[in-house]
Amino acid sequence: ERVSRKHIKCRADIDMLTVPLLRIYESLIPPKEEKEKQMQLLTSLEKLVVNEWPHAHLCLFGSCANSFGVSNSDVDVCLVLRDADIDKSEILLKLAEILQSANFQNVQALTRARVPIIKLKDPVTGVSCDICINNVLAVVNTKLLRDYAQIDVRLPQLAFIVKHWAKSRGVNETYQGTLSSYAYVLMCIHFLQHRDPPILPCLQEAKIVTYQQIVDNIECAYFDQVEKLKTFGSDNKESVARLVWGFFHYWAYCHDYANTVVSVRTKNTVSKRSKDWTRRIGKDRHLICIEDPFETSHDLGRVVDKYSIKVLREEFERAATILQAYPNPCEKLFEPF
Ligand code: GTP
Ligand code: MG
């Protein structure tokens, strides 16, 4: 049985932790040259691709385009081909051959993965990159995350710190049953939407739709004029330190893992029952449920199993305890596991 610490009050001197936490945040922001290297790589890839498939183009997605990328992240690239019924494996194998001849390093085609990709390293810029095909939903959810990041700087600050914590503690490994970076960012957005007063709005629930696209039969629609929402969170004066504490405290002691789904799509509570995510079907156990904002049948927590849920929850508790009780928590919080 877990101890209920729902009503614990945050330490009185919590705001003092904002300076060291922001220092860590700033140290994680990639330098300008990195963006230039990524664009240089994209340009050289695009030349090769268009040479073979004249109507194709490349899009960046993931952390190099969603504004949640720390220094030295891999670049996620999507090859967009107009033709809908293509054999992705065949194209990937052809592309791998082209890339190899162009002297890219470590070129590997992973055609059997859930999302088939090519991995490679660019010897010129030293940047590593994954290329997938027609993953347009990922390009769209990348834009959604980028748009949220524009509204209140406390989102990127919180998310960088959470991602850094997750990588340091070894809980950002989907193949080991812990969560993806994408899932952690959605958890941060959800958390900030539910502060009182809220720090983030729910863009998909806005009355006016300014961005709309149908991708793979899924309607993606939301209010994307985020420059008009710059003051949305200004009634909430919580410091980053208080939010970091609140985030871990929420996941350690307050979240109802048994009954609720984390969703950034709506401010209403989404129940596991309403989605039929209450029992194990095949490999999907739904022990922590994080709904994809557009592909709403997709639970980003599906990778979590009965062992890794325990690891995750213990890590949330560890982080909450350290932030609550240690005199200098920052070093301890990010201590390698
Ligand atoms: P880092 O590479 O860790 O910096 O973060 P990232 O934001 O690039 O995350 P990641 O490499 O895990 O995922 C890349 C992108 O794939 C995400 O930003 C999403 O746009 C998209 N994506 C869509 N569905 C999923 C999913 O189920 N799992 C993951 N990991 N990514 C998804
Ligand atoms: Mg990535």
Short mmCIF file of C-alpha atoms and ligand atoms in Angstrom, two decimals:
data_model
loop_
_atom_site.label_atom_id
_atom_site.label_comp_id
_atom_site.label_asym_id
_atom_site.label_seq_id
_atom_site.Cartn_x
_atom_site.Cartn_y
_atom_site.Cartn_z
CA GLU A 1 0.00 0.00 0.00
CA ARG A 2 1.29 3.42 -0.88
CA VAL A 3 1.30 6.20 1.67
CA SER A 4 -1.12 8.95 0.79
CA ARG A 5 0.73 12.26 0.85
CA LYS A 6 -1.78 14.13 -1.26
CA HIS A 7 -2.14 17.02 1.10
CA ILE A 8 1.50 17.58 1.92
CA LYS A 9 2.44 21.23 1.75
CA CYS A 10 5.39 22.29 -0.27
CA ARG A 11 8.50 23.33 1.72
CA ALA A 12 8.44 27.01 2.65
CA ASP A 13 11.74 27.83 0.94
CA ILE A 14 10.91 26.07 -2.34
CA ASP A 15 11.28 29.23 -4.46
CA MET A 16 14.96 29.36 -3.58
CA LEU A 17 15.45 26.35 -5.83
CA THR A 18 14.39 28.31 -8.90
CA VAL A 19 17.86 29.79 -9.48
CA PRO A 20 19.75 26.47 -9.54
CA LEU A 21 17.00 24.79 -11.57
CA LEU A 22 17.01 27.56 -14.17
CA ARG A 23 20.76 27.32 -14.35
CA ILE A 24 20.36 23.65 -15.29
CA TYR A 25 17.65 24.53 -17.83
CA GLU A 26 19.92 27.11 -19.46
CA SER A 27 22.81 24.68 -19.65
CA LEU A 28 20.60 22.27 -21.61
CA ILE A 29 19.50 24.74 -24.32
CA PRO A 30 21.29 23.90 -27.58
CA PRO A 31 23.64 26.58 -28.94
CA LYS A 32 22.69 28.31 -32.22
CA GLU A 33 25.33 26.45 -34.23
CA GLU A 34 23.49 23.23 -33.56
CA LYS A 35 20.37 24.40 -35.43
CA GLU A 36 22.62 25.40 -38.34
CA LYS A 37 24.21 21.95 -38.43
CA GLN A 38 20.79 20.32 -38.45
CA MET A 39 19.64 22.49 -41.35
CA GLN A 40 22.86 21.73 -43.22
CA LEU A 41 22.19 18.00 -42.79
CA LEU A 42 18.55 18.40 -43.86
CA THR A 43 19.62 20.23 -47.02
CA SER A 44 22.11 17.55 -48.01
CA LEU A 45 19.56 14.79 -47.35
CA GLU A 46 16.90 16.62 -49.33
CA LYS A 47 19.16 16.85 -52.40
CA LEU A 48 19.66 13.09 -52.40
CA VAL A 49 15.99 12.35 -51.83
CA VAL A 50 14.65 14.69 -54.54
CA ASN A 51 17.15 13.27 -56.97
CA GLU A 52 15.51 9.85 -56.56
CA TRP A 53 11.90 10.90 -55.81
CA PRO A 54 11.28 14.31 -57.45
CA HIS A 55 7.97 14.91 -55.62
CA ALA A 56 9.23 14.04 -52.17
CA HIS A 57 10.21 16.42 -49.42
CA LEU A 58 11.63 16.19 -45.92
CA CYS A 59 10.22 17.55 -42.66
CA LEU A 60 11.85 17.81 -39.27
CA PHE A 61 9.87 16.54 -36.31
CA GLY A 62 10.48 15.48 -32.71
CA SER A 63 12.68 17.44 -30.36
CA CYS A 64 14.72 19.24 -33.01
CA ALA A 65 11.50 20.94 -34.15
CA ASN A 66 9.16 20.96 -31.13
CA SER A 67 11.37 23.31 -29.06
CA PHE A 68 11.90 20.66 -26.36
CA GLY A 69 15.26 19.55 -27.71
CA VAL A 70 18.33 19.62 -25.49
CA SER A 71 21.87 19.88 -26.89
CA ASN A 72 23.14 16.99 -28.96
CA SER A 73 19.76 15.35 -29.54
CA ASP A 74 19.25 13.15 -32.55
CA VAL A 75 17.41 14.68 -35.46
CA ASP A 76 14.07 13.13 -36.46
CA VAL A 77 13.29 13.46 -40.16
CA CYS A 78 10.16 12.45 -42.01
CA LEU A 79 10.27 11.67 -45.73
CA VAL A 80 6.93 12.74 -47.20
CA LEU A 81 5.94 10.93 -50.39
CA ARG A 82 2.71 11.85 -52.09
CA ASP A 83 1.86 8.33 -53.10
CA ALA A 84 -0.20 6.74 -50.33
CA ASP A 85 0.25 3.07 -51.09
CA ILE A 86 3.96 2.60 -51.13
CA ASP A 87 6.00 -0.20 -49.71
CA LYS A 88 7.82 1.59 -46.90
CA SER A 89 10.41 -1.14 -46.46
CA GLU A 90 11.29 -1.06 -50.12
CA ILE A 91 11.71 2.72 -50.08
CA LEU A 92 13.76 2.61 -46.88
CA LEU A 93 16.09 -0.02 -48.32
CA LYS A 94 16.54 2.02 -51.49
CA LEU A 95 17.18 5.16 -49.45
CA ALA A 96 19.67 3.33 -47.23
CA GLU A 97 21.60 2.34 -50.35
CA ILE A 98 21.63 5.95 -51.59
CA LEU A 99 22.78 7.24 -48.20
CA GLN A 100 25.52 4.67 -47.97
CA SER A 101 26.87 5.65 -51.40
CA ALA A 102 26.81 9.26 -50.27
CA ASN A 103 29.18 8.31 -47.45
CA PHE A 104 26.86 8.67 -44.49
CA GLN A 105 28.05 6.60 -41.53
CA ASN A 106 26.33 3.78 -39.61
CA VAL A 107 23.44 3.57 -42.06
CA GLN A 108 20.92 1.02 -40.80
CA ALA A 109 17.44 0.31 -42.15
CA LEU A 110 15.17 -0.93 -39.33
CA THR A 111 12.32 -2.12 -41.51
CA ARG A 112 10.67 -4.36 -38.92
CA ALA A 113 10.18 -1.72 -36.22
CA ARG A 114 6.68 -0.45 -35.29
CA VAL A 115 7.71 2.74 -37.06
CA PRO A 116 10.23 1.63 -39.71
CA ILE A 117 13.24 3.95 -39.86
CA ILE A 118 16.73 4.48 -41.17
CA LYS A 119 19.41 5.47 -38.69
CA LEU A 120 22.50 7.29 -39.81
CA LYS A 121 25.29 9.60 -38.79
CA ASP A 122 26.46 12.55 -40.82
CA PRO A 123 30.28 12.60 -40.87
CA VAL A 124 30.32 16.31 -41.83
CA THR A 125 28.29 17.70 -38.92
CA GLY A 126 28.55 14.73 -36.53
CA VAL A 127 24.76 14.77 -36.19
CA SER A 128 22.84 11.47 -35.83
CA CYS A 129 19.50 11.16 -37.48
CA ASP A 130 16.46 8.89 -37.83
CA ILE A 131 14.42 8.99 -41.03
CA CYS A 132 10.88 7.62 -41.28
CA ILE A 133 8.30 7.76 -44.07
CA ASN A 134 4.95 9.58 -44.20
CA ASN A 135 4.67 9.95 -40.45
CA VAL A 136 2.65 13.13 -40.90
CA LEU A 137 0.89 12.83 -37.54
CA ALA A 138 4.24 13.14 -35.83
CA VAL A 139 4.92 16.30 -37.82
CA VAL A 140 1.56 17.70 -36.68
CA ASN A 141 2.01 16.79 -33.01
CA THR A 142 5.46 18.37 -33.20
CA LYS A 143 3.77 21.62 -34.20
CA LEU A 144 1.25 21.30 -31.35
CA LEU A 145 4.07 20.94 -28.80
CA ARG A 146 5.99 23.83 -30.35
CA ASP A 147 2.86 25.99 -30.16
CA TYR A 148 2.31 25.15 -26.49
CA ALA A 149 5.93 26.05 -25.76
CA GLN A 150 5.33 29.60 -27.06
CA ILE A 151 2.60 30.34 -24.53
CA ASP A 152 4.48 30.27 -21.25
CA VAL A 153 8.22 29.82 -20.79
CA ARG A 154 7.56 27.73 -17.68
CA LEU A 155 6.54 24.86 -19.98
CA PRO A 156 9.93 24.52 -21.70
CA GLN A 157 11.64 25.12 -18.35
CA LEU A 158 9.67 22.39 -16.60
CA ALA A 159 9.90 19.98 -19.54
CA PHE A 160 13.67 20.37 -19.98
CA ILE A 161 14.17 19.67 -16.29
CA VAL A 162 11.84 16.66 -16.38
CA LYS A 163 13.50 15.26 -19.53
CA HIS A 164 16.94 15.77 -18.01
CA TRP A 165 15.79 14.03 -14.82
CA ALA A 166 14.28 11.14 -16.82
CA LYS A 167 17.45 10.61 -18.86
CA SER A 168 19.68 10.82 -15.77
CA ARG A 169 17.52 8.35 -13.85
CA GLY A 170 17.17 5.89 -16.73
CA VAL A 171 13.39 6.26 -17.05
CA ASN A 172 13.34 7.56 -20.64
CA GLU A 173 13.78 4.16 -22.31
CA THR A 174 10.68 2.87 -24.06
CA TYR A 175 12.33 -0.44 -24.87
CA GLN A 176 12.75 -0.96 -21.11
CA GLY A 177 9.16 -0.09 -20.36
CA THR A 178 9.61 3.52 -19.30
CA LEU A 179 8.30 6.61 -21.07
CA SER A 180 9.30 8.49 -24.22
CA SER A 181 10.30 12.15 -24.18
CA TYR A 182 7.10 12.87 -26.03
CA ALA A 183 5.07 11.31 -23.21
CA TYR A 184 6.90 13.36 -20.57
CA VAL A 185 6.22 16.60 -22.45
CA LEU A 186 2.51 15.73 -22.67
CA MET A 187 2.52 15.06 -18.90
CA CYS A 188 4.02 18.53 -18.36
CA ILE A 189 1.43 20.21 -20.59
CA HIS A 190 -1.40 18.40 -18.81
CA PHE A 191 0.01 19.38 -15.43
CA LEU A 192 0.21 23.08 -16.38
CA GLN A 193 -3.31 23.04 -17.86
CA HIS A 194 -4.58 21.94 -14.45
CA ARG A 195 -2.85 24.48 -12.22
CA ASP A 196 -5.11 26.90 -10.44
CA PRO A 197 -5.15 29.38 -12.12
CA PRO A 198 -4.09 27.46 -15.24
CA ILE A 199 -0.73 28.22 -16.85
CA LEU A 200 -1.67 26.71 -20.21
CA PRO A 201 -4.98 26.62 -22.09
CA CYS A 202 -6.30 23.61 -23.91
CA LEU A 203 -5.66 24.55 -27.57
CA GLN A 204 -7.81 21.74 -28.98
CA GLU A 205 -10.80 22.95 -26.98
CA ALA A 206 -10.67 26.58 -28.13
CA LYS A 207 -13.86 27.91 -29.72
CA ILE A 208 -12.00 29.16 -32.77
CA VAL A 209 -10.06 26.73 -34.92
CA THR A 210 -7.19 28.34 -36.83
CA TYR A 211 -5.32 25.21 -37.86
CA GLN A 212 -6.95 22.22 -39.40
CA GLN A 213 -5.67 19.20 -41.24
CA ILE A 214 -6.87 15.69 -41.85
CA VAL A 215 -4.07 13.19 -41.48
CA ASP A 216 -4.57 9.44 -41.84
CA ASN A 217 -8.33 10.01 -41.43
CA ILE A 218 -7.77 11.84 -38.16
CA GLU A 219 -8.93 15.40 -37.87
CA CYS A 220 -6.25 17.57 -36.30
CA ALA A 221 -7.73 20.93 -35.37
CA TYR A 222 -6.84 23.58 -32.82
CA PHE A 223 -6.22 27.24 -32.16
CA ASP A 224 -2.65 27.91 -33.22
CA GLN A 225 -2.42 31.72 -32.97
CA VAL A 226 -0.46 31.31 -29.79
CA GLU A 227 1.13 34.76 -29.96
CA LYS A 228 -2.29 35.95 -28.76
CA LEU A 229 -2.03 33.76 -25.67
CA LYS A 230 1.26 35.10 -24.29
CA THR A 231 -0.44 36.42 -21.15
CA PHE A 232 -2.70 33.39 -20.63
CA GLY A 233 -0.79 32.11 -17.62
CA SER A 234 0.14 35.46 -16.10
CA ASP A 235 -2.36 35.25 -13.22
CA ASN A 236 -0.46 32.24 -11.99
CA LYS A 237 2.72 33.35 -10.26
CA GLU A 238 4.16 29.95 -9.36
CA SER A 239 7.92 29.65 -9.67
CA VAL A 240 9.58 26.93 -11.73
CA ALA A 241 10.81 25.28 -8.54
CA ARG A 242 7.29 25.06 -7.18
CA LEU A 243 6.10 23.58 -10.47
CA VAL A 244 8.89 21.01 -10.60
CA TRP A 245 8.05 19.98 -7.03
CA GLY A 246 4.34 19.96 -7.90
CA PHE A 247 4.93 17.82 -10.99
CA PHE A 248 6.72 15.07 -9.09
CA HIS A 249 4.36 15.33 -6.15
CA TYR A 250 1.41 14.92 -8.52
CA TRP A 251 2.83 11.79 -10.18
CA ALA A 252 4.01 10.36 -6.86
CA TYR A 253 0.92 10.88 -4.72
CA CYS A 254 -2.01 12.48 -6.52
CA HIS A 255 -2.55 10.89 -9.92
CA ASP A 256 -5.29 8.27 -10.00
CA TYR A 257 -3.44 5.58 -11.95
CA ALA A 258 -6.29 3.10 -11.62
CA ASN A 259 -9.02 5.20 -13.18
CA THR A 260 -7.82 8.19 -15.17
CA VAL A 261 -6.12 9.00 -18.43
CA VAL A 262 -3.84 11.98 -18.93
CA SER A 263 -5.14 13.97 -21.87
CA VAL A 264 -4.10 17.40 -23.14
CA ARG A 265 -6.97 17.35 -25.66
CA THR A 266 -9.64 18.26 -23.12
CA LYS A 267 -9.80 19.78 -19.66
CA ASN A 268 -12.43 17.24 -18.64
CA THR A 269 -11.33 14.20 -16.72
CA VAL A 270 -10.94 11.29 -19.11
CA SER A 271 -11.62 7.91 -17.53
CA LYS A 272 -9.86 4.71 -18.46
CA ARG A 273 -13.27 3.08 -18.62
CA SER A 274 -14.48 5.51 -21.35
CA LYS A 275 -11.60 4.38 -23.53
CA ASP A 276 -11.77 0.72 -22.61
CA TRP A 277 -8.27 0.95 -21.25
CA THR A 278 -9.10 -0.95 -18.09
CA ARG A 279 -7.69 -4.34 -18.85
CA ARG A 280 -4.75 -5.91 -20.54
CA ILE A 281 -5.27 -6.57 -24.23
CA GLY A 282 -2.34 -8.36 -25.83
CA LYS A 283 0.76 -6.53 -24.71
CA ASP A 284 -1.04 -3.32 -23.81
CA ARG A 285 -1.56 -3.07 -20.07
CA HIS A 286 -2.53 0.58 -19.62
CA LEU A 287 -0.91 0.89 -16.19
CA ILE A 288 -0.29 4.57 -16.80
CA CYS A 289 -2.42 6.11 -19.52
CA ILE A 290 -1.29 9.06 -21.62
CA GLU A 291 -3.53 9.77 -24.56
CA ASP A 292 -1.99 10.99 -27.81
CA PRO A 293 -3.58 14.39 -28.57
CA PHE A 294 -4.67 13.44 -32.11
CA GLU A 295 -4.40 9.67 -32.37
CA THR A 296 -6.67 9.32 -29.34
CA SER A 297 -6.77 5.53 -29.46
CA HIS A 298 -3.03 5.56 -28.88
CA ASP A 299 -1.85 5.23 -25.26
CA LEU A 300 1.76 6.40 -24.90
CA GLY A 301 1.88 4.47 -21.66
CA ARG A 302 1.36 1.17 -23.48
CA VAL A 303 5.07 0.38 -23.16
CA VAL A 304 4.87 0.36 -19.35
CA ASP A 305 4.66 -3.08 -17.75
CA LYS A 306 4.05 -4.29 -14.23
CA TYR A 307 7.72 -4.05 -13.39
CA SER A 308 8.49 -0.69 -14.99
CA ILE A 309 5.40 1.00 -13.48
CA LYS A 310 6.94 0.31 -10.10
CA VAL A 311 10.28 1.74 -11.19
CA LEU A 312 8.55 4.85 -12.53
CA ARG A 313 6.45 5.46 -9.46
CA GLU A 314 9.41 4.96 -7.16
CA GLU A 315 11.36 7.48 -9.19
CA PHE A 316 8.52 10.01 -8.96
CA GLU A 317 8.44 9.49 -5.19
CA ARG A 318 12.21 9.75 -4.93
CA ALA A 319 12.20 13.05 -6.83
CA ALA A 320 9.33 14.44 -4.72
CA THR A 321 11.06 13.45 -1.49
CA ILE A 322 14.40 14.94 -2.50
CA LEU A 323 12.80 18.22 -3.55
CA GLN A 324 10.79 18.31 -0.35
CA ALA A 325 13.45 17.47 2.18
CA TYR A 326 17.03 17.91 0.94
CA PRO A 327 18.88 21.15 1.69
CA ASN A 328 20.56 21.13 -1.77
CA PRO A 329 18.37 18.84 -3.84
CA CYS A 330 19.56 19.68 -7.34
CA GLU A 331 22.60 17.45 -7.49
CA LYS A 332 20.82 14.51 -5.86
CA LEU A 333 17.76 14.85 -8.07
CA PHE A 334 19.73 14.27 -11.27
CA GLU A 335 22.18 11.74 -9.83
CA PRO A 336 22.86 8.97 -12.38
CA PHE A 337 21.05 5.78 -11.42
P1 GTP B 1 14.37 13.33 -27.57
O1 GTP B 1 14.78 12.67 -28.85
O2 GTP B 1 14.46 12.46 -26.39
O3 GTP B 1 15.02 14.64 -27.34
O4 GTP B 1 12.82 13.73 -27.71
P2 GTP B 1 11.78 13.65 -28.92
O5 GTP B 1 10.75 14.70 -28.67
O6 GTP B 1 12.44 13.69 -30.24
O7 GTP B 1 11.06 12.32 -28.66
P3 GTP B 1 11.12 10.93 -29.36
O8 GTP B 1 12.41 10.75 -30.07
O9 GTP B 1 10.70 9.99 -28.29
O10 GTP B 1 9.92 10.99 -30.40
C1 GTP B 1 9.99 11.69 -31.61
C2 GTP B 1 8.61 12.12 -32.07
O11 GTP B 1 7.82 11.02 -32.52
C3 GTP B 1 7.76 12.75 -31.00
O12 GTP B 1 8.09 14.09 -30.78
C4 GTP B 1 6.39 12.62 -31.61
O13 GTP B 1 6.18 13.65 -32.54
C5 GTP B 1 6.44 11.31 -32.39
N1 GTP B 1 5.66 10.21 -31.77
C6 GTP B 1 4.39 9.88 -32.06
N2 GTP B 1 3.96 8.81 -31.40
C7 GTP B 1 4.96 8.43 -30.64
C8 GTP B 1 5.10 7.35 -29.72
O14 GTP B 1 4.22 6.54 -29.45
N3 GTP B 1 6.29 7.28 -29.11
C9 GTP B 1 7.28 8.15 -29.37
N4 GTP B 1 8.43 8.03 -28.72
N5 GTP B 1 7.18 9.16 -30.24
C10 GTP B 1 6.03 9.31 -30.87
MG MG B 2 14.09 12.47 -30.98
#
